[in-house]
Short mmCIF file of C-alpha atoms in Angstrom, two decimals:
data_model
loop_
_atom_site.label_atom_id
_atom_site.label_comp_id
_atom_site.label_asym_id
_atom_site.label_seq_id
_atom_site.Cartn_x
_atom_site.Cartn_y
_atom_site.Cartn_z
CA MET A 8 0.00 0.00 0.00
CA SER A 9 1.01 3.59 -0.49
CA LYS A 10 2.45 5.82 2.14
CA SER A 11 0.31 8.72 3.33
CA SER A 12 -0.26 10.96 0.29
CA ALA A 13 0.31 14.68 0.47
CA LYS A 14 -3.18 15.15 -0.99
CA ASN A 15 -6.41 13.25 -0.47
CA VAL A 16 -9.88 13.20 -2.02
CA HIS A 17 -10.90 16.29 -0.04
CA SER A 18 -7.88 18.30 -1.17
CA PHE A 19 -9.13 18.57 -4.75
CA ARG A 20 -12.58 19.83 -3.76
CA ASP A 21 -10.78 22.46 -1.66
CA LEU A 22 -8.72 23.50 -4.68
CA LYS A 23 -11.90 23.90 -6.74
CA ALA A 24 -13.54 25.95 -3.99
CA ALA A 25 -10.49 28.20 -3.88
CA GLY A 26 -10.49 28.63 -7.66
CA THR A 27 -7.07 26.98 -7.95
CA LYS A 28 -6.59 24.98 -11.13
CA ILE A 29 -5.70 21.31 -10.62
CA THR A 30 -2.87 19.71 -12.59
CA MET A 31 -2.87 16.02 -13.48
CA VAL A 32 -0.53 14.06 -15.75
CA THR A 33 -0.29 10.39 -16.65
CA ALA A 34 2.65 8.20 -15.69
CA TYR A 35 3.25 4.53 -16.41
CA ASP A 36 6.55 3.52 -14.82
CA TYR A 37 9.02 4.20 -12.02
CA ALA A 38 11.20 6.69 -13.91
CA MET A 39 8.24 8.77 -15.12
CA ALA A 40 6.71 8.76 -11.65
CA ARG A 41 9.93 10.03 -10.07
CA CYS A 42 9.98 12.97 -12.48
CA VAL A 43 6.33 13.80 -11.83
CA ALA A 44 6.75 13.45 -8.06
CA ALA A 45 9.64 15.94 -8.18
CA SER A 46 7.43 18.50 -9.96
CA GLU A 47 4.51 20.63 -8.80
CA ILE A 48 1.88 18.35 -10.44
CA ASP A 49 -1.07 17.72 -8.10
CA LEU A 50 -1.84 14.09 -8.94
CA ILE A 51 -0.94 11.20 -11.21
CA LEU A 52 -3.22 9.14 -13.44
CA VAL A 53 -2.01 5.69 -14.42
CA GLY A 54 -4.12 5.64 -17.55
CA ASP A 55 -5.00 2.73 -19.78
CA SER A 56 -3.63 5.07 -22.45
CA LEU A 57 -0.45 3.12 -21.71
CA GLY A 58 -1.82 0.67 -24.27
CA MET A 59 -1.22 3.22 -27.01
CA VAL A 60 1.82 5.22 -25.87
CA VAL A 61 3.76 2.42 -24.11
CA LEU A 62 2.55 -0.90 -25.56
CA GLY A 63 1.88 0.27 -29.12
CA TYR A 64 -1.76 -0.80 -29.48
CA GLU A 65 -4.12 1.14 -31.73
CA ASN A 66 -6.49 1.81 -28.81
CA THR A 67 -6.90 1.00 -25.12
CA LEU A 68 -9.06 -2.12 -25.45
CA LYS A 69 -6.26 -4.70 -25.14
CA VAL A 70 -4.96 -3.36 -21.84
CA THR A 71 -5.49 -5.92 -19.07
CA LEU A 72 -6.00 -5.65 -15.35
CA HIS A 73 -2.57 -7.28 -14.92
CA ASP A 74 -1.06 -4.51 -17.07
CA MET A 75 -2.71 -1.85 -14.94
CA ILE A 76 -1.66 -3.42 -11.64
CA SER A 77 1.95 -3.79 -12.79
CA HIS A 78 2.26 -0.24 -14.10
CA THR A 79 0.43 1.25 -11.12
CA ALA A 80 2.77 -0.53 -8.72
CA ALA A 81 5.79 0.82 -10.62
CA VAL A 82 4.38 4.34 -10.45
CA ARG A 83 3.72 3.97 -6.73
CA ARG A 84 7.33 2.94 -6.15
CA GLY A 85 8.49 6.02 -8.02
CA ALA A 86 6.04 8.40 -6.35
CA PRO A 87 5.36 7.07 -2.85
CA GLN A 88 3.83 10.32 -1.58
CA SER A 89 1.75 11.27 -4.66
CA PHE A 90 -1.99 10.84 -5.04
CA VAL A 91 -2.39 8.15 -7.71
CA ILE A 92 -5.54 7.26 -9.65
CA ALA A 93 -5.51 4.01 -11.67
CA ASP A 94 -7.76 3.26 -14.62
CA LEU A 95 -10.02 0.25 -14.51
CA PRO A 96 -9.40 -1.28 -17.97
CA TYR A 97 -11.95 -2.45 -20.50
CA MET A 98 -14.21 -5.27 -19.23
CA SER A 99 -12.93 -5.05 -15.66
CA TYR A 100 -16.15 -3.39 -14.41
CA HIS A 101 -18.72 -4.63 -16.92
CA LEU A 102 -19.56 -8.15 -15.69
CA GLY A 103 -21.15 -7.66 -12.30
CA ARG A 104 -20.65 -6.24 -8.85
CA ASP A 105 -18.36 -8.93 -7.48
CA ASP A 106 -15.89 -8.72 -10.37
CA THR A 107 -15.98 -4.93 -10.24
CA LYS A 108 -15.23 -4.88 -6.53
CA ALA A 109 -12.41 -7.41 -6.81
CA ASN A 110 -10.77 -5.64 -9.74
CA ALA A 111 -10.96 -2.21 -8.12
CA ALA A 112 -9.57 -3.64 -4.88
CA ALA A 113 -6.66 -5.23 -6.77
CA LEU A 114 -5.60 -1.83 -8.08
CA ILE A 115 -5.61 -0.53 -4.51
CA ILE A 116 -4.05 -3.52 -2.73
CA GLU A 117 -1.61 -4.80 -5.36
CA GLY A 118 -1.07 -1.63 -7.35
CA GLY A 119 -0.99 0.83 -4.48
CA ALA A 120 -3.43 3.31 -6.05
CA ASP A 121 -5.34 5.82 -3.94
CA ALA A 122 -8.42 5.75 -6.20
CA VAL A 123 -9.72 4.19 -9.40
CA LYS A 124 -11.26 5.66 -12.54
CA LEU A 125 -13.89 4.20 -14.84
CA GLU A 126 -15.54 5.44 -18.01
CA GLY A 127 -19.16 6.28 -18.73
CA GLY A 128 -22.21 7.68 -16.98
CA SER A 129 -24.95 5.16 -17.78
CA GLY A 130 -27.11 3.41 -15.22
CA GLU A 131 -24.82 0.38 -15.39
CA ARG A 132 -21.84 2.59 -14.59
CA LEU A 133 -23.65 4.09 -11.62
CA GLU A 134 -24.19 0.55 -10.31
CA ALA A 135 -20.49 -0.23 -10.75
CA ILE A 136 -19.56 2.95 -8.89
CA ALA A 137 -21.88 2.05 -6.04
CA ALA A 138 -20.23 -1.36 -5.75
CA ILE A 139 -16.74 0.13 -5.64
CA LEU A 140 -17.75 2.73 -3.08
CA GLU A 141 -19.07 -0.09 -0.88
CA CYS A 142 -15.41 -1.18 -0.66
CA GLU A 143 -14.42 2.30 0.59
CA ILE A 144 -12.51 2.97 -2.64
CA PRO A 145 -12.71 6.52 -4.04
CA VAL A 146 -13.91 6.71 -7.64
CA CYS A 147 -13.12 9.21 -10.39
CA ALA A 148 -15.58 9.16 -13.30
CA HIS A 149 -14.88 9.91 -16.97
CA ILE A 150 -17.43 11.04 -19.58
CA GLY A 151 -17.46 12.56 -23.04
CA LEU A 152 -15.01 10.92 -25.40
CA THR A 153 -14.45 7.69 -23.49
CA PRO A 154 -11.68 5.75 -25.29
CA GLN A 155 -13.02 2.35 -24.26
CA SER A 156 -16.13 3.18 -26.35
CA VAL A 157 -14.10 3.75 -29.52
CA ARG A 158 -15.90 0.97 -31.39
CA ARG A 159 -19.34 2.38 -30.59
CA PHE A 160 -18.26 5.94 -31.41
CA GLY A 161 -16.71 4.87 -34.70
CA GLY A 162 -13.37 6.40 -33.76
CA PHE A 163 -12.02 9.07 -31.43
CA ARG A 164 -14.74 11.64 -32.06
CA VAL A 165 -15.73 14.77 -30.13
CA GLN A 166 -18.87 14.12 -28.06
CA GLY A 167 -21.69 16.37 -26.84
CA LYS A 168 -22.00 18.54 -29.95
CA SER A 169 -25.74 18.14 -30.52
CA PRO A 170 -28.32 19.59 -28.08
CA GLU A 171 -29.43 16.07 -27.17
CA ALA A 172 -25.91 14.83 -26.53
CA HIS A 173 -25.15 18.02 -24.57
CA GLU A 174 -28.08 17.38 -22.25
CA THR A 175 -27.20 13.70 -21.86
CA LEU A 176 -23.66 14.48 -20.71
CA LEU A 177 -24.85 17.21 -18.34
CA ARG A 178 -27.39 14.81 -16.86
CA GLN A 179 -24.75 12.11 -16.49
CA ALA A 180 -22.37 14.52 -14.74
CA LEU A 181 -25.02 15.42 -12.18
CA ALA A 182 -25.91 11.75 -11.64
CA LEU A 183 -22.25 10.83 -11.16
CA GLU A 184 -21.81 13.54 -8.56
CA LYS A 185 -24.91 12.28 -6.74
CA ALA A 186 -23.53 8.72 -6.93
CA GLY A 187 -20.51 9.81 -4.91
CA VAL A 188 -17.57 10.17 -7.29
CA PHE A 189 -14.96 12.62 -6.00
CA MET A 190 -13.72 13.84 -9.40
CA LEU A 191 -14.88 13.90 -13.01
CA VAL A 192 -12.72 13.75 -16.14
CA LEU A 193 -14.27 15.46 -19.18
CA GLU A 194 -12.72 14.45 -22.49
CA GLY A 195 -13.31 15.60 -26.05
CA ILE A 196 -16.34 17.86 -25.59
CA PRO A 197 -17.15 21.44 -26.65
CA GLU A 198 -15.73 24.14 -24.38
CA GLY A 199 -19.17 25.50 -23.50
CA LEU A 200 -20.31 22.12 -22.24
CA GLY A 201 -17.13 21.72 -20.21
CA LYS A 202 -17.84 25.07 -18.59
CA GLU A 203 -21.50 24.28 -17.90
CA ILE A 204 -20.73 20.92 -16.29
CA SER A 205 -17.93 22.43 -14.20
CA GLN A 206 -20.27 25.12 -12.90
CA SER A 207 -23.10 22.66 -12.26
CA VAL A 208 -21.24 20.20 -10.03
CA THR A 209 -19.42 20.74 -6.74
CA ILE A 210 -16.83 18.05 -7.44
CA PRO A 211 -13.72 19.07 -9.42
CA THR A 212 -13.69 18.52 -13.17
CA ILE A 213 -10.50 17.68 -15.04
CA GLY A 214 -10.47 18.47 -18.73
CA ILE A 215 -8.66 16.89 -21.63
CA GLY A 216 -9.91 18.51 -24.78
CA ALA A 217 -12.79 20.05 -22.81
CA GLY A 218 -11.77 23.71 -22.99
CA ARG A 219 -10.44 26.35 -20.64
CA HIS A 220 -13.13 26.41 -17.96
CA THR A 221 -12.77 23.04 -16.24
CA ASP A 222 -11.31 22.95 -12.73
CA GLY A 223 -8.10 21.36 -13.95
CA GLN A 224 -6.34 19.73 -16.86
CA VAL A 225 -4.75 16.36 -17.60
CA LEU A 226 -2.34 15.45 -20.38
CA VAL A 227 -0.61 12.25 -21.35
CA TYR A 228 3.03 12.33 -20.22
CA HIS A 229 4.34 11.48 -23.69
CA ASP A 230 2.22 14.14 -25.41
CA LEU A 231 3.18 16.84 -22.92
CA LEU A 232 6.90 16.11 -23.43
CA GLY A 233 6.90 15.68 -27.20
CA HIS A 234 7.62 11.96 -26.81
CA SER A 235 4.73 10.79 -28.97
CA ASP A 236 3.61 10.91 -32.59
CA LEU A 237 -0.04 11.07 -31.49
CA LEU A 238 -0.81 14.75 -30.97
CA PRO A 239 -4.53 15.61 -30.85
CA LYS A 240 -5.66 19.21 -31.25
CA PHE A 241 -5.97 19.73 -27.49
CA VAL A 242 -2.32 18.84 -26.78
CA ARG A 243 0.45 21.34 -26.16
CA SER A 244 3.98 19.90 -26.00
CA TYR A 245 6.38 21.50 -23.52
CA ALA A 246 9.49 19.64 -24.69
CA THR A 247 10.82 17.83 -27.78
CA LEU A 248 11.92 14.49 -26.36
CA ASN A 249 11.49 12.52 -29.58
CA ALA A 250 13.95 14.78 -31.40
CA ASP A 251 16.26 15.12 -28.39
CA ILE A 252 16.43 11.37 -27.78
CA THR A 253 17.10 10.61 -31.45
CA ALA A 254 19.86 13.23 -31.49
CA ALA A 255 21.44 11.75 -28.35
CA LEU A 256 21.35 8.24 -29.81
CA ASN A 257 22.98 9.45 -33.02
CA ARG A 258 25.68 11.24 -31.05
CA TYR A 259 26.35 8.04 -29.10
CA CYS A 260 26.65 6.05 -32.35
CA SER A 261 29.01 8.64 -33.78
CA GLU A 262 31.28 8.64 -30.72
CA VAL A 263 31.43 4.83 -30.51
CA ARG A 264 32.33 4.55 -34.20
CA ALA A 265 34.95 7.29 -33.86
CA GLY A 266 36.48 5.71 -30.76
CA ALA A 267 35.56 8.71 -28.63
CA PHE A 268 33.41 6.60 -26.29
CA PRO A 269 34.31 5.08 -23.91
CA GLY A 270 36.74 7.77 -22.82
CA HIS A 271 39.43 7.58 -20.16
CA GLU A 272 36.90 8.61 -17.51
CA ASN A 273 34.54 5.75 -18.47
CA VAL A 274 36.88 2.79 -17.94
CA TYR A 275 38.17 0.94 -14.90
CA HIS A 276 41.89 0.98 -14.02
CA PRO A 277 43.91 -1.31 -11.76
CA ILE A 278 44.95 -0.07 -8.35
CA PRO A 279 48.57 1.08 -8.63
CA GLU A 280 51.03 -1.14 -6.84
CA THR A 281 52.57 0.45 -3.76
CA GLU A 282 56.30 0.47 -3.35
CA GLY A 283 57.59 -1.82 -0.60
#
């Protein structure tokens, strides 16, 4: 289990009440988590997006519970004091209350997460949330463009653009708050809807492609750092790791071929013999 986190589920509601924007970023391994923990980021999401940016899948549907537990545990080791939310992957909360409870508990007990996240706001999702809350596990909800619904959506498409879809998502947000979730991720929706939902609920909203008026923002670690070829419209990269890493690798190759690496400082030498 994790050590006592610097923040807890109440901290984020306090930040919203104070008008302080919340910062979230994904992380998937020990090294990433150490970097995030050393920054001013408020909380970490171990997202099933790891399927695309780490494992190379075309979407998140192949990510397993074992994957999520393993990556969450690595993140916890790298960020022992951070508040960590772990995604429940596809089909881990769809087959009944007992499976849902067991899978959410595994992310807490084996993975070391502080909370879990699941996608959708339907009646079935409300039942899954109720089951998880019975286990005293905090739940973050996620509506709008929910990547696990990519097949039904016909791709990664912006949601909530029609009046009917707008009202459906607003109604779901209110129902999720009533169900007891402590935070709500809004993805791929018009900015006006992101603002309306954020003003209509007392729980904090975290946007990703939901405009400027949510209570916080989340980005994928690789997108934020320019370490990905997948750059949706809502992404802003704050570094150029792909180019920097390729340049470093090429420099290494050049120095090895030229005999410049290893240098004198990189090799081991025998201990000089002492005179008798």
